[in-house]
Amino acid sequence: MESRKKRKERSKTKTMRRRRRRRRRKRKRKRRRRRQTPGQMATEEEEEEEEEKEEEEEEGESYHHQQQQGEEERRSLI
């Protein structure tokens, strides 16, 4: 039988992933709307740079999240 703690942890990661996915979709929608305006035609290079920045931000978020999990685990062990 799975412990409550593990079950809770897994549900937490699920929600984090879901939130991240929603954020990505939202950004994509916003980006598409921005591109549709004829006055501002974004070049492919700008798009790539923007995507790279966002990916780096997401990696930072996941790293921060992992650190928090590590701290929580240390506290629980004590």
N, CA, C and O atoms as a DFTB+ gen file, in Angstrom:
312 C
 N C O
     1  1       0.841      -1.203       0.000
     2  2       0.000       0.000       0.000
     3  2       0.879       1.257       0.000
     4  3       1.901       1.334       0.681
     5  1       0.437       2.226      -0.787
     6  2       1.213       3.460      -0.909
     7  2       0.930       4.388       0.280
     8  3      -0.205       4.516       0.739
     9  1       1.979       5.017       0.750
    10  2       1.812       5.910       1.895
    11  2       1.113       7.197       1.466
    12  3       1.179       7.603       0.305
    13  1       0.463       7.811       2.402
    14  2      -0.245       9.073       2.136
    15  2       0.692      10.134       1.595
    16  3       0.359      10.880       0.674
    17  1       1.882      10.178       2.197
    18  2       2.867      11.191       1.829
    19  2       3.219      11.089       0.350
    20  3       3.229      12.092      -0.363
    21  1       3.511       9.858      -0.113
    22  2       3.877       9.656      -1.515
    23  2       2.724      10.039      -2.433
    24  3       2.925      10.680      -3.464
    25  1       1.517       9.639      -2.049
    26  2       0.340       9.950      -2.855
    27  2       0.172      11.465      -2.976
    28  3      -0.097      11.989      -4.057
    29  1       0.334      12.148      -1.856
    30  2       0.206      13.613      -1.832
    31  2       1.269      14.244      -2.723
    32  3       0.988      15.158      -3.498
    33  1       2.501      13.738      -2.599
    34  2       3.615      14.257      -3.391
    35  2       3.332      14.099      -4.889
    36  3       3.564      15.015      -5.677
    37  1       2.830      12.929      -5.262
    38  2       2.559      12.678      -6.681
    39  2       1.454      13.598      -7.202
    40  3       1.544      14.123      -8.311
    41  1       0.416      13.784      -6.392
    42  2      -0.669      14.675      -6.826
    43  2      -0.162      16.107      -6.969
    44  3      -0.599      16.847      -7.851
    45  1       0.775      16.492      -6.081
    46  2       1.342      17.833      -6.137
    47  2       2.101      18.030      -7.451
    48  3       1.960      19.058      -8.114
    49  1       2.913      17.023      -7.820
    50  2       3.685      17.136      -9.067
    51  2       2.745      17.164     -10.263
    52  3       2.994      17.871     -11.239
    53  1       1.670      16.398     -10.185
    54  2       0.681      16.408     -11.281
    55  2       0.121      17.806     -11.487
    56  3       0.038      18.299     -12.612
    57  1      -0.266      18.442     -10.373
    58  2      -0.845      19.788     -10.493
    59  2       0.184      20.781     -11.018
    60  3      -0.150      21.672     -11.799
    61  1       1.446      20.628     -10.585
    62  2       2.500      21.524     -11.081
    63  2       2.633      21.401     -12.592
    64  3       2.704      22.398     -13.310
    65  1       2.665      20.148     -13.059
    66  2       2.787      19.923     -14.508
    67  2       1.601      20.516     -15.244
    68  3       1.754      21.145     -16.290
    69  1       0.406      20.305     -14.679
    70  2      -0.802      20.818     -15.320
    71  2      -0.742      22.340     -15.422
    72  3      -1.061      22.916     -16.462
    73  1      -0.324      22.989     -14.316
    74  2      -0.219      24.458     -14.324
    75  2       0.777      24.925     -15.367
    76  3       0.517      25.869     -16.113
    77  1       1.939      24.244     -15.413
    78  2       2.968      24.613     -16.385
    79  2       2.434      24.505     -17.808
    80  3       2.656      25.377     -18.647
    81  1       1.712      23.392     -18.056
    82  2       1.138      23.174     -19.390
    83  2       0.148      24.278     -19.735
    84  3       0.150      24.792     -20.854
    85  1      -0.704      24.644     -18.768
    86  2      -1.678      25.712     -19.007
    87  2      -0.979      27.021     -19.329
    88  3      -1.378      27.744     -20.242
    89  1       0.089      27.324     -18.554
    90  2       0.835      28.560     -18.797
    91  2       1.398      28.582     -20.213
    92  3       1.322      29.595     -20.907
    93  1       1.968      27.443     -20.634
    94  2       2.538      27.365     -21.987
    95  2       1.465      27.630     -23.030
    96  3       1.672      28.409     -23.961
    97  1       0.300      26.970     -22.871
    98  2      -0.797      27.160     -23.840
    99  2      -1.228      28.612     -23.890
   100  3      -1.455      29.170     -24.964
   101  1      -1.339      29.218     -22.717
   102  2      -1.745      30.614     -22.639
   103  2      -0.767      31.502     -23.397
   104  3      -1.167      32.368     -24.175
   105  1       0.538      31.269     -23.154
   106  2       1.568      32.050     -23.836
   107  2       1.465      31.887     -25.346
   108  3       1.570      32.855     -26.098
   109  1       1.257      30.641     -25.777
   110  2       1.158      30.382     -27.220
   111  2      -0.014      31.144     -27.819
   112  3       0.107      31.755     -28.880
   113  1      -1.154      31.102     -27.126
   114  2      -2.327      31.828     -27.623
   115  2      -2.034      33.314     -27.735
   116  3      -2.341      33.943     -28.748
   117  1      -1.431      33.878     -26.673
   118  2      -1.091      35.303     -26.677
   119  2      -0.165      35.623     -27.839
   120  3      -0.348      36.613     -28.548
   121  1       0.842      34.760     -28.021
   122  2       1.804      34.976     -29.097
   123  2       1.123      34.983     -30.459
   124  3       1.406      35.830     -31.306
   125  1       0.218      34.024     -30.656
   126  2      -0.504      33.956     -31.936
   127  2      -1.316      35.213     -32.181
   128  3      -1.333      35.760     -33.283
   129  1      -1.996      35.664     -31.117
   130  2      -2.805      36.883     -31.267
   131  2      -1.928      38.075     -31.622
   132  3      -2.283      38.891     -32.473
   133  1      -0.767      38.167     -30.954
   134  2       0.157      39.266     -31.233
   135  2       0.616      39.234     -32.683
   136  3       0.721      40.273     -33.335
   137  1       0.891      38.026     -33.184
   138  2       1.401      37.899     -34.553
   139  2       0.337      38.232     -35.585
   140  3       0.649      38.688     -36.686
   141  1      -0.912      38.005     -35.229
   142  2      -1.993      38.247     -36.185
   143  2      -2.144      39.732     -36.512
   144  3      -2.624      40.086     -37.589
   145  1      -1.742      40.589     -35.598
   146  2      -1.850      42.021     -35.868
   147  2      -0.877      42.387     -36.991
   148  3       0.314      42.101     -36.871
   149  1      -1.345      43.011     -38.080
   150  2      -0.497      43.298     -39.227
   151  2       0.619      44.307     -38.931
   152  3       1.661      44.285     -39.587
   153  1       0.410      45.182     -37.960
   154  2       1.414      46.195     -37.630
   155  2       2.680      45.604     -37.026
   156  3       3.770      46.154     -37.186
   157  1       2.526      44.464     -36.319
   158  2       3.689      43.861     -35.660
   159  2       3.914      42.445     -36.187
   160  3       3.373      41.479     -35.649
   161  1       4.708      42.336     -37.233
   162  2       5.038      41.011     -37.751
   163  2       6.369      40.594     -37.124
   164  3       7.415      41.164     -37.432
   165  1       6.318      39.595     -36.242
   166  2       7.522      39.141     -35.555
   167  2       8.349      38.251     -36.483
   168  3       7.811      37.380     -37.166
   169  1       9.644      38.478     -36.497
   170  2      10.515      37.652     -37.327
   171  2      10.758      36.317     -36.631
   172  3      10.548      36.190     -35.425
   173  1      11.199      35.329     -37.395
   174  2      11.430      34.002     -36.827
   175  2      12.507      34.042     -35.743
   176  3      12.412      33.329     -34.743
   177  1      13.517      34.865     -35.939
   178  2      14.586      34.962     -34.941
   179  2      14.041      35.454     -33.606
   180  3      14.390      34.916     -32.555
   181  1      13.196      36.465     -33.644
   182  2      12.608      36.993     -32.408
   183  2      11.789      35.917     -31.705
   184  3      11.839      35.780     -30.483
   185  1      11.033      35.154     -32.495
   186  2      10.212      34.089     -31.925
   187  2      11.094      33.070     -31.204
   188  3      10.801      32.663     -30.080
   189  1      12.185      32.664     -31.874
   190  2      13.081      31.668     -31.285
   191  2      13.698      32.187     -29.985
   192  3      13.777      31.461     -28.994
   193  1      14.131      33.438     -29.996
   194  2      14.715      34.016     -28.786
   195  2      13.710      34.012     -27.640
   196  3      14.043      33.683     -26.501
   197  1      12.469      34.384     -27.966
   198  2      11.416      34.432     -26.955
   199  2      11.192      33.040     -26.367
   200  3      11.081      32.879     -25.152
   201  1      11.126      32.032     -27.249
   202  2      10.900      30.661     -26.797
   203  2      12.047      30.186     -25.913
   204  3      11.818      29.538     -24.892
   205  1      13.286      30.507     -26.302
   206  2      14.437      30.097     -25.506
   207  2      14.381      30.709     -24.108
   208  3      14.652      30.032     -23.116
   209  1      14.026      31.993     -24.034
   210  2      13.914      32.665     -22.731
   211  2      12.901      31.942     -21.845
   212  3      13.161      31.671     -20.672
   213  1      11.731      31.633     -22.434
   214  2      10.676      30.990     -21.670
   215  2      11.114      29.609     -21.188
   216  3      10.826      29.217     -20.057
   217  1      11.818      28.873     -22.060
   218  2      12.303      27.555     -21.656
   219  2      13.261      27.677     -20.478
   220  3      13.197      26.887     -19.535
   221  1      14.155      28.676     -20.533
   222  2      15.097      28.879     -19.432
   223  2      14.356      29.207     -18.145
   224  3      14.720      28.725     -17.072
   225  1      13.312      30.030     -18.252
   226  2      12.526      30.385     -17.070
   227  2      11.886      29.144     -16.472
   228  3      11.889      28.954     -15.256
   229  1      11.329      28.289     -17.349
   230  2      10.679      27.077     -16.869
   231  2      11.680      26.161     -16.183
   232  3      11.374      25.559     -15.153
   233  1      12.891      26.055     -16.760
   234  2      13.920      25.231     -16.139
   235  2      14.252      25.782     -14.755
   236  3      14.447      25.018     -13.809
   237  1      14.315      27.097     -14.640
   238  2      14.579      27.728     -13.352
   239  2      13.496      27.392     -12.348
   240  3      13.780      27.115     -11.183
   241  1      12.235      27.417     -12.811
   242  2      11.122      27.095     -11.927
   243  2      11.234      25.670     -11.433
   244  3      11.068      25.409     -10.241
   245  1      11.518      24.733     -12.346
   246  2      11.589      23.331     -11.946
   247  2      12.750      23.121     -10.975
   248  3      12.629      22.344     -10.028
   249  1      13.878      23.808     -11.200
   250  2      15.029      23.698     -10.295
   251  2      14.644      24.192      -8.901
   252  3      14.955      23.556      -7.894
   253  1      13.962      25.339      -8.862
   254  2      13.528      25.916      -7.590
   255  2      12.588      24.943      -6.883
   256  3      12.681      24.746      -5.672
   257  1      11.688      24.343      -7.646
   258  2      10.723      23.406      -7.091
   259  2      11.449      22.197      -6.492
   260  3      11.095      21.720      -5.413
   261  1      12.477      21.705      -7.211
   262  2      13.239      20.562      -6.713
   263  2      13.941      20.917      -5.409
   264  3      13.992      20.102      -4.488
   265  1      14.479      22.122      -5.330
   266  2      15.145      22.549      -4.098
   267  2      14.154      22.552      -2.937
   268  3      14.471      22.095      -1.839
   269  1      12.952      23.071      -3.190
   270  2      11.940      23.110      -2.132
   271  2      11.613      21.698      -1.666
   272  3      11.502      21.439      -0.467
   273  1      11.458      20.775      -2.634
   274  2      11.149      19.393      -2.275
   275  2      12.268      18.818      -1.410
   276  3      11.999      18.144      -0.415
   277  1      13.523      19.083      -1.783
   278  2      14.667      18.584      -1.029
   279  2      14.642      19.091       0.400
   280  3      14.902      18.339       1.340
   281  1      14.329      20.374       0.562
   282  2      14.264      20.959       1.906
   283  2      13.149      20.321       2.721
   284  3      13.320      20.040       3.907
   285  1      11.998      20.092       2.077
   286  2      10.879      19.473       2.785
   287  2      11.246      18.064       3.239
   288  3      10.913      17.651       4.350
   289  1      11.938      17.331       2.364
   290  2      12.332      15.971       2.712
   291  2      13.300      15.983       3.890
   292  3      13.194      15.150       4.790
   293  1      14.251      16.930       3.887
   294  2      15.204      17.022       4.989
   295  2      14.489      17.299       6.303
   296  3      14.815      16.717       7.338
   297  1      13.512      18.191       6.248
   298  2      12.760      18.532       7.469
   299  2      12.015      17.310       7.990
   300  3      11.971      17.057       9.194
   301  1      11.424      16.550       7.051
   302  2      10.646      15.384       7.468
   303  2      11.536      14.302       8.082
   304  3      11.101      13.561       8.964
   305  1      12.793      14.215       7.611
   306  2      13.704      13.205       8.148
   307  2      14.140      13.537       9.577
   308  3      14.410      12.640      10.376
   309  1      14.203      14.815       9.886
   310  2      14.668      15.232      11.218
   311  2      13.605      14.944      12.280
   312  3      13.818      15.227      13.459
